[in-house]
Short mmCIF file of C-alpha atoms and ligand atoms in Angstrom, two decimals:
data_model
loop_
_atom_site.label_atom_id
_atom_site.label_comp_id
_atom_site.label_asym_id
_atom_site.label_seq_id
_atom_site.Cartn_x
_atom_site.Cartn_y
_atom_site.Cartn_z
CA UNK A 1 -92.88 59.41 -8.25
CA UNK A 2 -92.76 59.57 -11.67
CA UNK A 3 -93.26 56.87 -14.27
CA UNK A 4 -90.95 56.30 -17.91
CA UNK A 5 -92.29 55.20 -21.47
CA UNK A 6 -93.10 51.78 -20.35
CA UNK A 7 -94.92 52.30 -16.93
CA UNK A 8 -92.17 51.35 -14.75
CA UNK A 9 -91.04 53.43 -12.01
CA UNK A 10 -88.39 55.89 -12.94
CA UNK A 11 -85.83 55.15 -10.44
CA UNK A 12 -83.32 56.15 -12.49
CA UNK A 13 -83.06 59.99 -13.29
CA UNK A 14 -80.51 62.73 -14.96
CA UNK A 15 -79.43 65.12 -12.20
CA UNK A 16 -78.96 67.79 -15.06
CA UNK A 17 -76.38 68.97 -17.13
CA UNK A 18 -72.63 67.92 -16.99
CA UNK A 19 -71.03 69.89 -19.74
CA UNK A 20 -71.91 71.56 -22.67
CA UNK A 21 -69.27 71.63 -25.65
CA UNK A 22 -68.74 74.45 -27.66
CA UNK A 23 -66.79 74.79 -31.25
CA UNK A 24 -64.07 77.85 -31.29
CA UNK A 25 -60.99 78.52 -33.61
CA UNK A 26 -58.13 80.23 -32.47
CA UNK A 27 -56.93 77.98 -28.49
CA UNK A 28 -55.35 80.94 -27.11
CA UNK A 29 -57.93 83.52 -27.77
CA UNK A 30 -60.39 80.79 -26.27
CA UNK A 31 -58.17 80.15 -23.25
CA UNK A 32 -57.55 83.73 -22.85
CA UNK A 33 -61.31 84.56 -22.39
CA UNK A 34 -62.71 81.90 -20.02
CA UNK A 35 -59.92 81.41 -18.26
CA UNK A 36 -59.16 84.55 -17.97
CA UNK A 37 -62.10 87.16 -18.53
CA UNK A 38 -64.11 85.26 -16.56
CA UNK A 39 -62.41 83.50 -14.48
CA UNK A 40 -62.87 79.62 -14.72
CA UNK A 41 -60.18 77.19 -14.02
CA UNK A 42 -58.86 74.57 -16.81
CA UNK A 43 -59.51 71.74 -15.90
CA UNK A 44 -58.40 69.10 -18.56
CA UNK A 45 -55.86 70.53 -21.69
CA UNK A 46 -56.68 67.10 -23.76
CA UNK A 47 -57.22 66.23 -26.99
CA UNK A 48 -59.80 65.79 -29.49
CA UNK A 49 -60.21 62.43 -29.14
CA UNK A 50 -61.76 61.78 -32.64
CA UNK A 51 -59.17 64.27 -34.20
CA UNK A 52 -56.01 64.04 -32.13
CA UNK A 53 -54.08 66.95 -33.83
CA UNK A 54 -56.63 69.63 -32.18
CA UNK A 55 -56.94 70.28 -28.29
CA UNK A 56 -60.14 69.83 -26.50
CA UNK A 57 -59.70 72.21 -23.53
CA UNK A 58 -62.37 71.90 -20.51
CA UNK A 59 -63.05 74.72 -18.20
CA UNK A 60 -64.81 74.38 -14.74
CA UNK A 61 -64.99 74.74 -11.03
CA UNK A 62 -62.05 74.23 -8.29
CA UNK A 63 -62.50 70.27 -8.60
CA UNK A 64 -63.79 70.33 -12.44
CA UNK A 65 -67.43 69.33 -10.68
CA UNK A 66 -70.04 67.43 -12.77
CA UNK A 67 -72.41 70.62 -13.97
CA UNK A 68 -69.59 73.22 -13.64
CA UNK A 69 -67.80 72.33 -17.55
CA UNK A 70 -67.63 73.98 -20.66
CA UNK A 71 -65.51 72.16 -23.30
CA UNK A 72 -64.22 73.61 -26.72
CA UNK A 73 -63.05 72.13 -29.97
CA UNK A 74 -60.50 75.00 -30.66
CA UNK A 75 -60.25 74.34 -34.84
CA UNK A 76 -57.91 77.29 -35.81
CA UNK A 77 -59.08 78.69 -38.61
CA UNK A 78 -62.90 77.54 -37.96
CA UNK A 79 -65.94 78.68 -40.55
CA UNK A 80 -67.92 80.34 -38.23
CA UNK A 81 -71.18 79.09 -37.36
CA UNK A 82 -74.77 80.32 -37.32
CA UNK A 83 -76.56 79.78 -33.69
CA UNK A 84 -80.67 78.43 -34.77
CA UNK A 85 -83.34 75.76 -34.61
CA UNK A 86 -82.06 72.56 -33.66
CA UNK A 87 -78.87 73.90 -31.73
CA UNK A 88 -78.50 74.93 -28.01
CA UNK A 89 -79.02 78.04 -28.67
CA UNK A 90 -77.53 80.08 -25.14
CA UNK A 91 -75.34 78.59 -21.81
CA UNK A 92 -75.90 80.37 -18.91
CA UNK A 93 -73.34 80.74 -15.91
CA UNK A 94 -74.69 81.22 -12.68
CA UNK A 95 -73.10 84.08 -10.35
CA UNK A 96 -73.82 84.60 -6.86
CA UNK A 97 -77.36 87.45 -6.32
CA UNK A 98 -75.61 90.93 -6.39
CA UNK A 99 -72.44 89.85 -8.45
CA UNK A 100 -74.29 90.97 -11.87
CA UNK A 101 -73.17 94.49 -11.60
CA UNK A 102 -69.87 93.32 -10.76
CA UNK A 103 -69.81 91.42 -13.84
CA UNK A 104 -71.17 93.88 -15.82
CA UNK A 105 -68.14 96.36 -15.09
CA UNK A 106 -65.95 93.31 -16.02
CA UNK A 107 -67.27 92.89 -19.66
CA UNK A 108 -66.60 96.43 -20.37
CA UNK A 109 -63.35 96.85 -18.73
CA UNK A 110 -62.46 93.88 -21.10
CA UNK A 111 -63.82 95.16 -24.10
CA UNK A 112 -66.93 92.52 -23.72
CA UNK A 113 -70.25 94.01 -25.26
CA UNK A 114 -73.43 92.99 -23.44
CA UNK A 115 -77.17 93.19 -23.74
CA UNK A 116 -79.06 94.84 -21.13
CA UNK A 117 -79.52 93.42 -18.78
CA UNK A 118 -83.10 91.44 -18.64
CA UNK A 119 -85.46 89.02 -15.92
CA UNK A 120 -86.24 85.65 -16.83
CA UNK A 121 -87.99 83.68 -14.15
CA UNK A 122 -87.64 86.34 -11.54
CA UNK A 123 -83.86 86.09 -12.02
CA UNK A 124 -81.62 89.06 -13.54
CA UNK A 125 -79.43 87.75 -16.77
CA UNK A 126 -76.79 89.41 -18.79
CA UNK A 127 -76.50 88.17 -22.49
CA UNK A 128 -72.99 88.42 -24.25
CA UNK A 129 -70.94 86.14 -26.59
CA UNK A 130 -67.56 84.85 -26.51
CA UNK A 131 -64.70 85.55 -28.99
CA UNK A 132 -66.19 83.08 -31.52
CA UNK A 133 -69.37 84.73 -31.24
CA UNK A 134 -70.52 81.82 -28.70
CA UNK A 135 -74.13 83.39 -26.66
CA UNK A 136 -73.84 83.20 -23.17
CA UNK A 137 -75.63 84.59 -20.08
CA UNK A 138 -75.18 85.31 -16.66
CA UNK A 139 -77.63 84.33 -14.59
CA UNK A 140 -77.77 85.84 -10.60
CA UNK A 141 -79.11 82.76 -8.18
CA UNK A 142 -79.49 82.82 -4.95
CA UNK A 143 -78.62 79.02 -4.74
CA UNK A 144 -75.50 80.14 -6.84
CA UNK A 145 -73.58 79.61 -3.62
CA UNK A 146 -74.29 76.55 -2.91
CA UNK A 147 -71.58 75.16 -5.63
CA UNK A 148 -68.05 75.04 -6.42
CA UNK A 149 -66.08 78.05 -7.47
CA UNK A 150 -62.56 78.74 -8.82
CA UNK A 151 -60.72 81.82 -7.00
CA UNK A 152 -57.41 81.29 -9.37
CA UNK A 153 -58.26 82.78 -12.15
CA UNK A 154 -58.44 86.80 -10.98
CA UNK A 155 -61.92 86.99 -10.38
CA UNK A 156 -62.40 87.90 -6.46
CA UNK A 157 -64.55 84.39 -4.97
CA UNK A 158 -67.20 86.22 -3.73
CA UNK A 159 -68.16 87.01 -7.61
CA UNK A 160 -66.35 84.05 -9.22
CA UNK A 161 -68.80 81.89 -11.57
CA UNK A 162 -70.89 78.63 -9.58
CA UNK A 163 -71.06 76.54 -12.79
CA UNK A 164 -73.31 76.39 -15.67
CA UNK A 165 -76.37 77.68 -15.12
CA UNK A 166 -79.06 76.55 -17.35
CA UNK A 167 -79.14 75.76 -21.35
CA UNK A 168 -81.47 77.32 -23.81
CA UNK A 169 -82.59 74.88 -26.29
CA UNK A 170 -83.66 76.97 -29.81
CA UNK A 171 -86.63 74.59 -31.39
CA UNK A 172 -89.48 74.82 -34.03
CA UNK A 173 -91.67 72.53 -31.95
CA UNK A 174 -90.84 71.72 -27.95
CA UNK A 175 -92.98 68.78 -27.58
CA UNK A 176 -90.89 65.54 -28.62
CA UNK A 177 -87.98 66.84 -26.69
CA UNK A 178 -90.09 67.55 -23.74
CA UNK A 179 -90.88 63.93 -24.00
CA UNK A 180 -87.44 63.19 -24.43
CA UNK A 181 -86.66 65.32 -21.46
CA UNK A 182 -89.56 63.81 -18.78
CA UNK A 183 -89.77 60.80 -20.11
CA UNK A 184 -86.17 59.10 -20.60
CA UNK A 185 -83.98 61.69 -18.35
CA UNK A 186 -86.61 62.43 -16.03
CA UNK A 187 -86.47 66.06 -15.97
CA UNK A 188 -89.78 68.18 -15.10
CA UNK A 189 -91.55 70.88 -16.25
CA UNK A 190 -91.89 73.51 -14.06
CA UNK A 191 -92.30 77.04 -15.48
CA UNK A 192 -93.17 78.92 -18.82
CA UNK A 193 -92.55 82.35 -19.59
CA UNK A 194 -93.27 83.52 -23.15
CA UNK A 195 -91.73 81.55 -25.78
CA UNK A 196 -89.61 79.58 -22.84
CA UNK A 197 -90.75 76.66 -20.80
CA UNK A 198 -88.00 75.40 -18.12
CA UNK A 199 -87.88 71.97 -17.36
CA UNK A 200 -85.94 71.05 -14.24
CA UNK A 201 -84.03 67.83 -12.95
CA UNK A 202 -83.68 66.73 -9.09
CA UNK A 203 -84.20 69.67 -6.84
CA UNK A 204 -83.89 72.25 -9.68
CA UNK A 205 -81.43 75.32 -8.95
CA UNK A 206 -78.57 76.06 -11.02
CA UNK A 207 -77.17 73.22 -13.06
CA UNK A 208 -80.27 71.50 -13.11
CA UNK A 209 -82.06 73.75 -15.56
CA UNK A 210 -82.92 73.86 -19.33
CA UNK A 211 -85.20 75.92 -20.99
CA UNK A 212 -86.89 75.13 -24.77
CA UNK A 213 -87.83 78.04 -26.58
CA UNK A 214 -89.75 78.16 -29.48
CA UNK A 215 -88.09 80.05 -32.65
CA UNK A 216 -89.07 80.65 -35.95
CA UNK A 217 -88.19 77.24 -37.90
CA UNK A 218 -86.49 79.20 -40.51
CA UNK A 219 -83.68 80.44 -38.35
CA UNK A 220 -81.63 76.73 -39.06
CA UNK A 221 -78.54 76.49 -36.83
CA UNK A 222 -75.44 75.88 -38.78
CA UNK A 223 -72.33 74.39 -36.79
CA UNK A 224 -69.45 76.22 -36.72
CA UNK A 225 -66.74 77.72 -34.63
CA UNK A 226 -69.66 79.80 -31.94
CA UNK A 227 -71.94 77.60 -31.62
CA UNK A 228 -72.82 74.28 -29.57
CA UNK A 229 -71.60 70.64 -30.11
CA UNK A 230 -73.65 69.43 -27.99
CA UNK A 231 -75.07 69.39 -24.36
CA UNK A 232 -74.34 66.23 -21.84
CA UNK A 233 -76.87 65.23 -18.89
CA UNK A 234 -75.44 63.39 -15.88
CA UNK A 235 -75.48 59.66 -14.91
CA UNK A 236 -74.42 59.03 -11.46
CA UNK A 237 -73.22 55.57 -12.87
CA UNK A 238 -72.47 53.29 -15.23
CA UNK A 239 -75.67 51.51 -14.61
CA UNK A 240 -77.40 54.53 -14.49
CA UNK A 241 -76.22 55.91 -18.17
CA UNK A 242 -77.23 52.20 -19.39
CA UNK A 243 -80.71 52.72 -18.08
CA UNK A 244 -80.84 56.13 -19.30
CA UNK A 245 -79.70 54.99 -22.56
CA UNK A 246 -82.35 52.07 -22.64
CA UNK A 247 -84.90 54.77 -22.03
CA UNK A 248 -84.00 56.79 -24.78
CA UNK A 249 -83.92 53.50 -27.31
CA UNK A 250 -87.63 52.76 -26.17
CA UNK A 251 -88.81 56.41 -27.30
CA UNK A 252 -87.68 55.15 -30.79
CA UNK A 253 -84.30 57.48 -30.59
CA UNK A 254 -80.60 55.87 -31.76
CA UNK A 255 -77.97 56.20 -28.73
CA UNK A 256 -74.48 55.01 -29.53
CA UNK A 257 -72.65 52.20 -27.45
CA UNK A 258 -71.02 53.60 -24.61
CA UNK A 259 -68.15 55.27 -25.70
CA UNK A 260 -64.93 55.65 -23.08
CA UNK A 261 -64.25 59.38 -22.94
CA UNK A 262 -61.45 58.79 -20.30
CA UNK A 263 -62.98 61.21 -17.42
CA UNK A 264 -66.59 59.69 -17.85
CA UNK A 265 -68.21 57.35 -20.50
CA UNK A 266 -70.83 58.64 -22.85
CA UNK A 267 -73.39 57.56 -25.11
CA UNK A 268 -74.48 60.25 -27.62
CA UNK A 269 -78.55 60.58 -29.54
CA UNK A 270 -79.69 63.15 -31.75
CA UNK A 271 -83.23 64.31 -30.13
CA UNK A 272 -85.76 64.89 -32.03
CA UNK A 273 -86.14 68.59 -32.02
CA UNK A 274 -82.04 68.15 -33.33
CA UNK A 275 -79.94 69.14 -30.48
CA UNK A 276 -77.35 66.49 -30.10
CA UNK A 277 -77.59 64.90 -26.51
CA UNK A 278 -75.41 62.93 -24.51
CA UNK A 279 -75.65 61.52 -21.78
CA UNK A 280 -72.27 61.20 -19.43
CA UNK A 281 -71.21 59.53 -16.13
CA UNK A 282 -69.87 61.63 -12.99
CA UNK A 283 -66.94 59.51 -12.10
CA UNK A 284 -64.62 58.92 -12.55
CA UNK A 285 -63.62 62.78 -12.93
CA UNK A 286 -61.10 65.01 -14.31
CA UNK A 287 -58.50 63.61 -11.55
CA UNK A 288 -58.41 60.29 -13.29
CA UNK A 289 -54.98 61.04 -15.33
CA UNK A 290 -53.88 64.10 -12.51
CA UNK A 291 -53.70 65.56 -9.35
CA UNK A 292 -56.37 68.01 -7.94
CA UNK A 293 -53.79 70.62 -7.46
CA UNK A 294 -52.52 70.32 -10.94
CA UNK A 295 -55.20 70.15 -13.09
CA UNK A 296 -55.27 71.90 -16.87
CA UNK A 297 -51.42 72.28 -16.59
CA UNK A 298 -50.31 69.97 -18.48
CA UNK A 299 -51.24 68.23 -21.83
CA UNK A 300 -52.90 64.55 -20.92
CA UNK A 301 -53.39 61.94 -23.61
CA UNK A 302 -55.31 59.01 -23.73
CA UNK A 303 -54.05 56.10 -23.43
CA UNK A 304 -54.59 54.60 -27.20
CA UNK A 305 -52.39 58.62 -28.04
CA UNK A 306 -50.06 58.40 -25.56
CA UNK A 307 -47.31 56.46 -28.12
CA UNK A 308 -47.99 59.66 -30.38
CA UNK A 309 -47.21 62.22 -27.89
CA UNK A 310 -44.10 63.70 -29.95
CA UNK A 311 -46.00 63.78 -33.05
CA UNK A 312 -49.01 65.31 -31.67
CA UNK A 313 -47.18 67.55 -29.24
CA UNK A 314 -45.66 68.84 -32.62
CA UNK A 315 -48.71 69.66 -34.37
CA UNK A 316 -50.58 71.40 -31.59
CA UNK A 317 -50.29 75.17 -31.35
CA UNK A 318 -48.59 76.40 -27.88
CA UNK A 319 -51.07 77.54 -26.06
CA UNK A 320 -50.36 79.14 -22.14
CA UNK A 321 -52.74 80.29 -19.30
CA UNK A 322 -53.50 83.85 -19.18
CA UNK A 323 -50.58 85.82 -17.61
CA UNK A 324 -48.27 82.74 -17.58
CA UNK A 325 -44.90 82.92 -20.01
CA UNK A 326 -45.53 81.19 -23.24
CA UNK A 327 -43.19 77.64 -22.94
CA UNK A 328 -41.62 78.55 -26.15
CA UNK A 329 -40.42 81.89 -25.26
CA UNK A 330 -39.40 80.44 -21.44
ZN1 ZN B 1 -69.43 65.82 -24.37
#
């Protein structure tokens, strides 16, 4: 049992991370490499929602599972940005144990450059960056297979990517979003490894993982197309993000109202070491505008867009999955 800022019983926790949003520039080149290099299924070709005339494109699992997303802002064009203090500063997919060679062999073939590959927490990882310049990691878990996977986008399953893995959070100081972390979202500390400390939700495992690390406070993070929006942490419910939320107010921290994102309703806070948080709600889901079967293929609007469709539909570059026949050229 754990307590929150005000001594009452912390009933209500985060069961980790839902999505993390990234900035890119050019949609195709983005949709190109996750959906194709590595494999993960779009799950939602939407909008911006704050700047209509640019996609926000959201890659996942199968079913587009809480914990599985990445999201982009594809700005073509973007300044690029400069990863440091204050930013999440590395996601991390989890593949199954023994995939990472697999993987490996994969980067190359695609003309992906990689670190070597490392341990962290007992676990082999593979550091390499997106087209944008956007750090990632593979991570090898043995729990990897307990989660969702996505065998459509030319990756065999028994390699295929189980979701995000952990975040890396770059900071000058970890110990007011520690605080931020145990105390309002009811994650745990559970490990530290030189400059990292991990901090778990729930039952841990993949998904349920962050880590803080401690760099130099001159290395400030600049946004930019390849690097991190921000990271969201799950409420189960509505109730739940509203307690969350109320948590977060008591530490002294500024969470908007909850805002209706369509697929799950979020309330956003800058923490204090600077990494923009938010906090969003598992239902009701990526099927909320389309079927299962369908998802990512088409464009979806929201409902307050939806009388703009022509104009917007006008504006927005064509983009197509990987290996499918651009609709202009059909
Ligand atoms: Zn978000």
């Amino acid at each position: 049992m754990t307590f929150g800022t005000e001594g009452e019983i912390m009933t209500t926790t985060s069961a980790g991370i839902h999505h993390v949003t990234a900035i890119a520039s050019d949609p195709q080149r983005n949709l190109d490499f996750y959906a194709g290099t590595l494999g993960l299924r779009l799950v939602k070709r939407t909008v911006n929602f704050d700047d209509p005339q640019t996609y926000h494109l959201y890659f996942g699992d199968d079913a587009g599972s809480p914990g599985s997303i990445l999201t982009f802002f594809p700005w073509p064009g973007a300044r690029r940005g400069r990863t440091g203090v204050g930013q999440t500063g590395a996601t991390a997919f989890a593949v199954p144990e023994g995939s990472l060679g697999w993987w490996i062999a994969r980067l190359v073939s695609h003309g992906v450059e990689h670190d070597a590959p490392t341990r962290r927490f007992g676990q082999p990882v593979v550091a390499f960056r997106d087209p944008d310049g956007l750090p990632l990691e593979l991570v090898a878990d043995p729990r990897a297979g307990e989660r969702g996977t996505w065998d459509g986008g030319g990756v065999p399953a028994q390699h295929a990517i189980r979701g995000v893995h952990s975040v890396t959070l770059w900071l000058a100081r970890t110990d007011a979003t520690a605080r931020v972390l145990t105390e309002a979202l009811g994650f745990a500390h559970v490990a530290d490894e030189g400059d990292r400390s991990r901090y778990a939700a729930g039952g841990g495992g993949p998904g349920a993982l962050v880590d803080l690390r401690v760099v130099d406070a001159g290395l400030r993070g600049a946004g930019g197309a390849g690097t991190v929006h921000h990271v969201a942490w799950r409420a189960a419910t509505d109730a739940d993000e509203v307690a969350l939320s109320r948590r977060v107010s008591a530490m002294g921290l500024q969470p908007t109202p909850v805002i209706d994102r369509n697929y799950f309703n979020s309330v956003y806070f800058r923490e204090p070491g600077g990494v923009l948080f938010e906090i969003a709600t598992d239902p009701p889901g990526f099927t909320a505008d389309e079927p299962a079967e369908s998802l990512g293929e088409a464009l979806k609007l929201p409902p307050q867009y939806e009388p703009r469709r022509a104009q917007i539909e006008a504006v927005l570059p064509p983009i197509h999955l990987p290996g499918a026949v651009p609709a202009k050229e059909a």
